[in-house]
Tab-separated table of C-alpha atoms and ligand atoms in Angstrom:
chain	number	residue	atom	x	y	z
A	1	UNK	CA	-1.221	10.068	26.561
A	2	UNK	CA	-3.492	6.891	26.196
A	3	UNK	CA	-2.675	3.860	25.040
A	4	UNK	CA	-3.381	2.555	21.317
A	5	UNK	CA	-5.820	0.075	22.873
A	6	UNK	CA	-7.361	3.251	24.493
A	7	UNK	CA	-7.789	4.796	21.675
A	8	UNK	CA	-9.260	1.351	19.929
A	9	UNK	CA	-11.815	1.359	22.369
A	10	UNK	CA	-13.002	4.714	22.513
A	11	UNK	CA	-13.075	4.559	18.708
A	12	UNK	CA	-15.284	1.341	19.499
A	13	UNK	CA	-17.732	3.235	21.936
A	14	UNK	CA	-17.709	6.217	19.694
A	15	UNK	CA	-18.551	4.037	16.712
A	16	UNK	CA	-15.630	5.896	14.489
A	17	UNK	CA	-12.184	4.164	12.989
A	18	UNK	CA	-9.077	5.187	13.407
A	19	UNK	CA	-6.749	5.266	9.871
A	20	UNK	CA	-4.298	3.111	9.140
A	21	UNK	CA	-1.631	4.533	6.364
A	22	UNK	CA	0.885	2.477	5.108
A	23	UNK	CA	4.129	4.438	4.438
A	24	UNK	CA	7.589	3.635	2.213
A	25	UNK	CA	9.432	6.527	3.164
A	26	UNK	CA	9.811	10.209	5.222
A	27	UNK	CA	7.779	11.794	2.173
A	28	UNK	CA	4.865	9.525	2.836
A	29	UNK	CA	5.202	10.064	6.494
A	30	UNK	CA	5.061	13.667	6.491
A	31	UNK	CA	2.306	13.662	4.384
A	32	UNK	CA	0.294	11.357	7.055
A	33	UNK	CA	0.887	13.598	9.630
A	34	UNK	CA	0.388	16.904	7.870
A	35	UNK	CA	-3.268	15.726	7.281
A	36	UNK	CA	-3.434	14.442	11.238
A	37	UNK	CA	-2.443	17.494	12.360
A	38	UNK	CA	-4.784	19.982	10.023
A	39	UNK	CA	-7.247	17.996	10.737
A	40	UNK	CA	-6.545	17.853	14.425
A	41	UNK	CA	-6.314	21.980	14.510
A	42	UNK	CA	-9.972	22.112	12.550
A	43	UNK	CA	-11.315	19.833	14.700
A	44	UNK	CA	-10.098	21.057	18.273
A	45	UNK	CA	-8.792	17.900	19.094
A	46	UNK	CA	-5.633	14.861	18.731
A	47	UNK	CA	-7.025	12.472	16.252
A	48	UNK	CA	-5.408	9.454	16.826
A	49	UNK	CA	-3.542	7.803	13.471
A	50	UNK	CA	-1.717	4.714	13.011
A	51	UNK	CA	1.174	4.118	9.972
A	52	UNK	CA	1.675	0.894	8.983
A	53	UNK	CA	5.102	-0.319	7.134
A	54	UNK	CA	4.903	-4.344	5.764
A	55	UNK	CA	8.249	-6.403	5.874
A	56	UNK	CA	9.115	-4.823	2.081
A	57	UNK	CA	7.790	-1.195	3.053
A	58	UNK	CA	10.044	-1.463	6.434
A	59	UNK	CA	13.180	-3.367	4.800
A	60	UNK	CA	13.208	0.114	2.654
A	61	UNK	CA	12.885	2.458	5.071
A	62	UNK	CA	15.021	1.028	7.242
A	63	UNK	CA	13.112	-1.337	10.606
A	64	UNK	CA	14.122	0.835	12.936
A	65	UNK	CA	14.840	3.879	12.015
A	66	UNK	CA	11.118	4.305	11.788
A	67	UNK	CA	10.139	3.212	14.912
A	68	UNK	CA	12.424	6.480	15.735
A	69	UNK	CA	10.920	8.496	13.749
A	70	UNK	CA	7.315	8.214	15.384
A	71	UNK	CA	8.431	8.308	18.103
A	72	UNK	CA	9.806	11.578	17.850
A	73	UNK	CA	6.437	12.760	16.472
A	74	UNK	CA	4.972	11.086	19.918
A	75	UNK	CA	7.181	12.680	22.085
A	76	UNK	CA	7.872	16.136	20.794
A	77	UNK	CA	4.434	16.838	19.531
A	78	UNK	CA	2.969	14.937	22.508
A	79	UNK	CA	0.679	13.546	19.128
A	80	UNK	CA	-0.691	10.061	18.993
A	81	UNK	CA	0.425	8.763	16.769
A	82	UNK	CA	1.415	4.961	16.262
A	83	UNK	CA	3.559	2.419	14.712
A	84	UNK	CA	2.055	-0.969	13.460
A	85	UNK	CA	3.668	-3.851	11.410
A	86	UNK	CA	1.339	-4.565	8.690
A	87	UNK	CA	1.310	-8.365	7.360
A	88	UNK	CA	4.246	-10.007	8.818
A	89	UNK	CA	4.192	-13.992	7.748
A	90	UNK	CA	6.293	-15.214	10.559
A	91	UNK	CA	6.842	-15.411	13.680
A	92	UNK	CA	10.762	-14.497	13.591
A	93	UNK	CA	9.778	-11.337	11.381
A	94	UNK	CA	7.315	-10.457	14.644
A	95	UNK	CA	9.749	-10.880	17.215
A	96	UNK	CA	12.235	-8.283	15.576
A	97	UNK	CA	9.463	-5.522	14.954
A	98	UNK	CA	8.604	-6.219	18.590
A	99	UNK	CA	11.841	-6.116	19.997
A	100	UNK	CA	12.799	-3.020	18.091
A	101	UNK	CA	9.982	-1.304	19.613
A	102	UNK	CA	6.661	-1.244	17.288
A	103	UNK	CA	3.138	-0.528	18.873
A	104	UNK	CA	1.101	-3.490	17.320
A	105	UNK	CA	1.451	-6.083	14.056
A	106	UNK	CA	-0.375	-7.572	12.162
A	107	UNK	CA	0.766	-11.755	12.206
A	108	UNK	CA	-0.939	-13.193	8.539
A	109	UNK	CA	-1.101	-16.719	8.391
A	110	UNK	CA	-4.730	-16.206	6.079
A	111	UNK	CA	-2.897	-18.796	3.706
A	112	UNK	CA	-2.148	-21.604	6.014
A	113	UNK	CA	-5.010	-23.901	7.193
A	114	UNK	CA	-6.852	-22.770	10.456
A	115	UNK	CA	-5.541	-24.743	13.244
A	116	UNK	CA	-1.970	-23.488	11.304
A	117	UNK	CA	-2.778	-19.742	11.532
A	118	UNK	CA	-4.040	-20.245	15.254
A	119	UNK	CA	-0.846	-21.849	16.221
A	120	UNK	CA	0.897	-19.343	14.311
A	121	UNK	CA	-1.039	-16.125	15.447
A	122	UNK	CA	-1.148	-17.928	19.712
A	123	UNK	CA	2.799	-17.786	19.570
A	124	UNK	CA	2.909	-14.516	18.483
A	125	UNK	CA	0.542	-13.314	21.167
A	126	UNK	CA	2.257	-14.851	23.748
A	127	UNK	CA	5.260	-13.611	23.014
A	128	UNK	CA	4.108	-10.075	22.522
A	129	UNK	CA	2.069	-10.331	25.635
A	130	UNK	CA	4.888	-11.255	27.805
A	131	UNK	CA	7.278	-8.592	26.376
A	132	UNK	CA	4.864	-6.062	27.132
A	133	UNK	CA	4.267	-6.695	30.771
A	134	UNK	CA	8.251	-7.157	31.267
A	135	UNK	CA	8.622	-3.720	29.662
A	136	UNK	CA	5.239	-2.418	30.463
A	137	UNK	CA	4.047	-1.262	26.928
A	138	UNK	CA	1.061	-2.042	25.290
A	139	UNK	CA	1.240	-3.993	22.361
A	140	UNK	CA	-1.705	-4.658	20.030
A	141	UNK	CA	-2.031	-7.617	18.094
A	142	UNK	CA	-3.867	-8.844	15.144
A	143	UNK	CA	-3.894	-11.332	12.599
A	144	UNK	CA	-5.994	-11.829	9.496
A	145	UNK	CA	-8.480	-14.880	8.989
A	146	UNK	CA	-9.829	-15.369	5.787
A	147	UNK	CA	-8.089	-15.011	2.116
A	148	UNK	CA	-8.386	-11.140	0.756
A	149	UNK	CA	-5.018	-10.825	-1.772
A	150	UNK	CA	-1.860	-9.788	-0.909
A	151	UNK	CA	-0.416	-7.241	-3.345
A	152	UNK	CA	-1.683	-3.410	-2.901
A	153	UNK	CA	-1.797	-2.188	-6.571
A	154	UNK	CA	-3.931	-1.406	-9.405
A	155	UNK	CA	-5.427	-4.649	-10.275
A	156	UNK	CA	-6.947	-5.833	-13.275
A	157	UNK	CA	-9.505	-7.949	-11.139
A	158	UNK	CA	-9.969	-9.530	-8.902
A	159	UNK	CA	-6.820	-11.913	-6.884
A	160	UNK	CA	-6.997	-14.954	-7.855
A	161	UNK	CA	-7.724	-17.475	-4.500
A	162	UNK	CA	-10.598	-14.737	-3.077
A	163	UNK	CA	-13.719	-15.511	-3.621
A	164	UNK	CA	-17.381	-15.740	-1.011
A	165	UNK	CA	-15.541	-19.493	0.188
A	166	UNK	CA	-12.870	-17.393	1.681
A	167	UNK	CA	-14.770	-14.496	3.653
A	168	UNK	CA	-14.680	-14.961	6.957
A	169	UNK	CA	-16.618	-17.637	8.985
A	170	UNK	CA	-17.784	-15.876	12.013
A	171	UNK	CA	-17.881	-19.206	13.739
A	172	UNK	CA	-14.302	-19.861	12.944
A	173	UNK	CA	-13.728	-16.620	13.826
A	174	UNK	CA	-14.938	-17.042	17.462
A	175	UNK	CA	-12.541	-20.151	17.324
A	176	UNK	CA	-9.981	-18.245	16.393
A	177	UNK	CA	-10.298	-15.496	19.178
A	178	UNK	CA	-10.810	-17.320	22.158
A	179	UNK	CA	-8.030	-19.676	21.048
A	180	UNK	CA	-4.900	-17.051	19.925
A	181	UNK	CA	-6.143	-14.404	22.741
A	182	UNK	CA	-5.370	-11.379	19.879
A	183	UNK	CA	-6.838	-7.954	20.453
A	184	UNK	CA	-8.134	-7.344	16.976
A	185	UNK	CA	-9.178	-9.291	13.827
A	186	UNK	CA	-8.794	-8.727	10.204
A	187	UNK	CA	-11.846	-10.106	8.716
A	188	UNK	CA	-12.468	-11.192	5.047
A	189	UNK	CA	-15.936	-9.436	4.446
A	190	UNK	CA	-15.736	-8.377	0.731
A	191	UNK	CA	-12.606	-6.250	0.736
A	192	UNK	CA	-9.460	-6.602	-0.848
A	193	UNK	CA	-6.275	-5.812	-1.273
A	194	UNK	CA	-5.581	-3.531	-3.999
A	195	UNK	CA	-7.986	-1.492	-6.347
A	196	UNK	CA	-9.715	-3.283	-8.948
A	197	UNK	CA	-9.762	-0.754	-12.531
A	198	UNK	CA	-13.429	-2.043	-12.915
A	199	UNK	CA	-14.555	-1.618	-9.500
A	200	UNK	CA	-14.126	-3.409	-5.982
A	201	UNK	CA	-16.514	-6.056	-4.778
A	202	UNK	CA	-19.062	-4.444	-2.507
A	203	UNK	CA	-18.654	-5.294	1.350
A	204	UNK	CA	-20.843	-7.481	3.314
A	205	UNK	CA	-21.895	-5.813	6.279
A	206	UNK	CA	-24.104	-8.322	7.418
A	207	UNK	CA	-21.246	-10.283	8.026
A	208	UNK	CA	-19.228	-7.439	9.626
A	209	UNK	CA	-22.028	-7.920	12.208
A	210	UNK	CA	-22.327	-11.684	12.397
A	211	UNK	CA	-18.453	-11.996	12.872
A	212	UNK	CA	-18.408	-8.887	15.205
A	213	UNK	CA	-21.176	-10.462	17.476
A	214	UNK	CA	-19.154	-13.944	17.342
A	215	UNK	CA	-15.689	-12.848	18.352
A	216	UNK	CA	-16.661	-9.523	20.367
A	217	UNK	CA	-13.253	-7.700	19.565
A	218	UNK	CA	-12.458	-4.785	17.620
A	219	UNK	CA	-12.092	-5.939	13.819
A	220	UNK	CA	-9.743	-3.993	11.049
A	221	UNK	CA	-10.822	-3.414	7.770
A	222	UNK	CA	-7.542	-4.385	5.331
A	223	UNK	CA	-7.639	-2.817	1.990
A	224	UNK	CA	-9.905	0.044	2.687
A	225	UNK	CA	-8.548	1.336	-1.129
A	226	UNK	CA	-11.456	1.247	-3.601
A	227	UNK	CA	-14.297	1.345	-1.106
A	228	UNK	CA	-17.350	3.597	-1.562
A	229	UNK	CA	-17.727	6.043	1.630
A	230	UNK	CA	-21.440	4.322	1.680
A	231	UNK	CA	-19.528	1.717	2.340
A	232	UNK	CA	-17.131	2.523	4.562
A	233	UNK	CA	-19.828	4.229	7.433
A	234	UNK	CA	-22.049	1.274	7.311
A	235	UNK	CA	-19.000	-0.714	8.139
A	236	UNK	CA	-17.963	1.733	10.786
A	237	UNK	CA	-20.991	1.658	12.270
A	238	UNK	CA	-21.529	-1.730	12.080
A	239	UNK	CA	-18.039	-2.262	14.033
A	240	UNK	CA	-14.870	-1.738	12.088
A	241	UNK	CA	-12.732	0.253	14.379
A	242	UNK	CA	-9.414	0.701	12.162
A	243	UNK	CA	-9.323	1.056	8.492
A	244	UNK	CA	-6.022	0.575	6.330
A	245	UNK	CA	-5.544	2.517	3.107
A	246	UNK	CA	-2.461	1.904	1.189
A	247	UNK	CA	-2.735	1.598	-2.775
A	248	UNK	CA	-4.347	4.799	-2.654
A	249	UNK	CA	-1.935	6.586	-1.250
A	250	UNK	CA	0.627	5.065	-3.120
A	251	UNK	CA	-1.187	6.026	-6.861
A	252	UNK	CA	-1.532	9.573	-5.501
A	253	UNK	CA	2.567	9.426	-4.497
A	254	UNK	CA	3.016	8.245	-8.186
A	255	UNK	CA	0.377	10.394	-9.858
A	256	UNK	CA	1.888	13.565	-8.239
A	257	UNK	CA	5.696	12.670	-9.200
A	258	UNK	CA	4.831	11.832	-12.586
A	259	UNK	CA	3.167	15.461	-13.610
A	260	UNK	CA	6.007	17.098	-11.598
A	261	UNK	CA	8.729	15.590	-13.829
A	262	UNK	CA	6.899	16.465	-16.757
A	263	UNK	CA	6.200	20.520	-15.799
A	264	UNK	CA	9.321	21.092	-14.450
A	265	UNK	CA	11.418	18.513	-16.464
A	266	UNK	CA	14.615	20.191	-15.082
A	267	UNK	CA	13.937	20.296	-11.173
A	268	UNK	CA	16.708	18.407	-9.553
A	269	UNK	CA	16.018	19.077	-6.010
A	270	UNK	CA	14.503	16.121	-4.447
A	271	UNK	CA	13.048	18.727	-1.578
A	272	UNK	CA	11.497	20.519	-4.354
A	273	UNK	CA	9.954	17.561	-6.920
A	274	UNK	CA	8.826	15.551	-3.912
A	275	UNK	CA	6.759	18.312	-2.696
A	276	UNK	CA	3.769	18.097	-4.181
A	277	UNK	CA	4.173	13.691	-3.726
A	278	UNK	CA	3.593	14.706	0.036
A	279	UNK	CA	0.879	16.754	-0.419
A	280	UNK	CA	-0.922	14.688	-2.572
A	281	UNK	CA	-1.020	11.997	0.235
A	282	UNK	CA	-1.802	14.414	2.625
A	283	UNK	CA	-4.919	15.477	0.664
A	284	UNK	CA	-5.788	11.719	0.422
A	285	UNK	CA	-5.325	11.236	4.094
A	286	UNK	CA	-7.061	14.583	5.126
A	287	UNK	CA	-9.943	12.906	3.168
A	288	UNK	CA	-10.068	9.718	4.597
A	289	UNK	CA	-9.870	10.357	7.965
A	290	UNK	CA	-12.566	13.296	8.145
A	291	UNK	CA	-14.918	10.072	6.771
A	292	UNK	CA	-13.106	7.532	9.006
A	293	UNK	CA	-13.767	9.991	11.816
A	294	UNK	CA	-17.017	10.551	10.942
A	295	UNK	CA	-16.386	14.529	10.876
A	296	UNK	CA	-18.554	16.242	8.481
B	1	ZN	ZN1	-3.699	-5.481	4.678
């Protein structure tokens, strides 16, 4: 099977995304892969999908237990499918995801100064980097310049601290390459994390390309929740290989529970009242990655 960075760069030369899903538990997982795998079967092909688990979403389902659990997937189902660790703050948090086994992370230092967050983000990469060639696995890493929130929720607008100031320079953001050596960058370019109840902001893509031209790596598009598909192609197109969708997924987890326990107030069976929580993310999923993919 290829490689994640493969798979980033065909998704590059093919001008698509790959999705990012965060997941809390097994429920949210299966309902990832369900839609990777319909999809997948409609298609004729293995579309590539990455879930992502933060330092709270992989404290609760346990740090490495996950990292078995796709890899199971991988294996048995001979599926790509991978493993990132979304928004880790430090570089001790890195080294355990790494150790234990994760395919990429994501190292946010966004809130430090610059020359704090390259210092931050170069030790990472040079740790990762080595590990990797001692145990000859590819390891992807990224790291996040510019401020774009922090909590993925329903929002009543928008973060306090984001604003044009703290979009993404694409001159610091050529700094910022060349200096850390990390495969991929998560601009700020209009997004944010979270949905906003009266809309999100709009997205720059003329920035997308100014920052894309600068730094000449694949970029990630955080908090892909609340975007307009308009949107989303022109970013794709314009050179936004991954996209990450949480909130969503997490509202349609909560929506779904909530009208079970109210028709069938006296279900007990968590197999049976979870049910329609994963398929509700799968539907979301299904969704996003027929767009991401640009399969119409
Ligand atoms: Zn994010």
């Amino acid at each position: 099977m290829k490689t994640l960075k493969e798979y980033i760069k065909e998704a590059k030369d093919k001008g698509i995304a790959i999705g990012h899903f965060n997941i809390s538990n097994l429920e949210m997982l299966h309902g990832v892969y369900n839609a990777a795998l319909k999809l997948s079967r409609e298609v004729g092909y293995k579309i590539p999908v990455i879930v992502g688990v933060s330092e709270g979403e992989e404290e609760f389902i346990g740090k490495d237990e996950i990292v078995a659990l796709v890899k199971n997937i991988r294996e048995k189902d001979v599926y790509p499918l991978f493993l990132n660790a979304d928004h880790h703050y430090s570089f001790e948090s890195v080294k355990s995801i790494v150790d234990l086994g994760y395919d990429s992370f994501v190292i946010d230092g966004a809130k430090l100064p610059i020359e704090e967050n390259i210092a931050l983000a170069k030790k990472c990469v040079d740790y990762a980097r080595e590990l990797g060639h001692r145990e000859e696995r590819c390891i992807m890493t990224e790291s996040e310049l510019g401020f774009i929130g922090q909590s993925s929720k329903l929002l009543e607008k928008i973060p306090e601290g984001v604003s044009e100031e703290t979009m993404t320079n694409p001159k610091d953001a050529k700094i910022f390459v060349e200096e850390t050596g990390i495969d991929l960058l998560a601009p700020s370019v209009g997004n944010i994390h979270g949905i906003v109840k009266g809309g999100n902001p709009r997205l720059d893509i003329g920035r997308i390309k100014q920052i894309k031209e600068a730094c000449g790596i694949p970029l990630v598009l955080h908090g892909g929740s609340g975007i307009s598909d308009e949107d989303f192609t022109n970013a794709i197109k314009t050179g936004i290989s991954i996209v990450h969708i949480s909130t969503e997924l997490r509202v349609a987890y909560k929506q779904a529970l909530e009208k079970e326990f109210k028709d069938n107030p006296n279900e007990v069976a968590p197999y049976k009242y979870l049910s329609p929580a994963v398929k509700a993310v799968e539907d979301v999923v299904y969704n996003r990655l027929k767009l991401f993919n640009l399969i119409f």
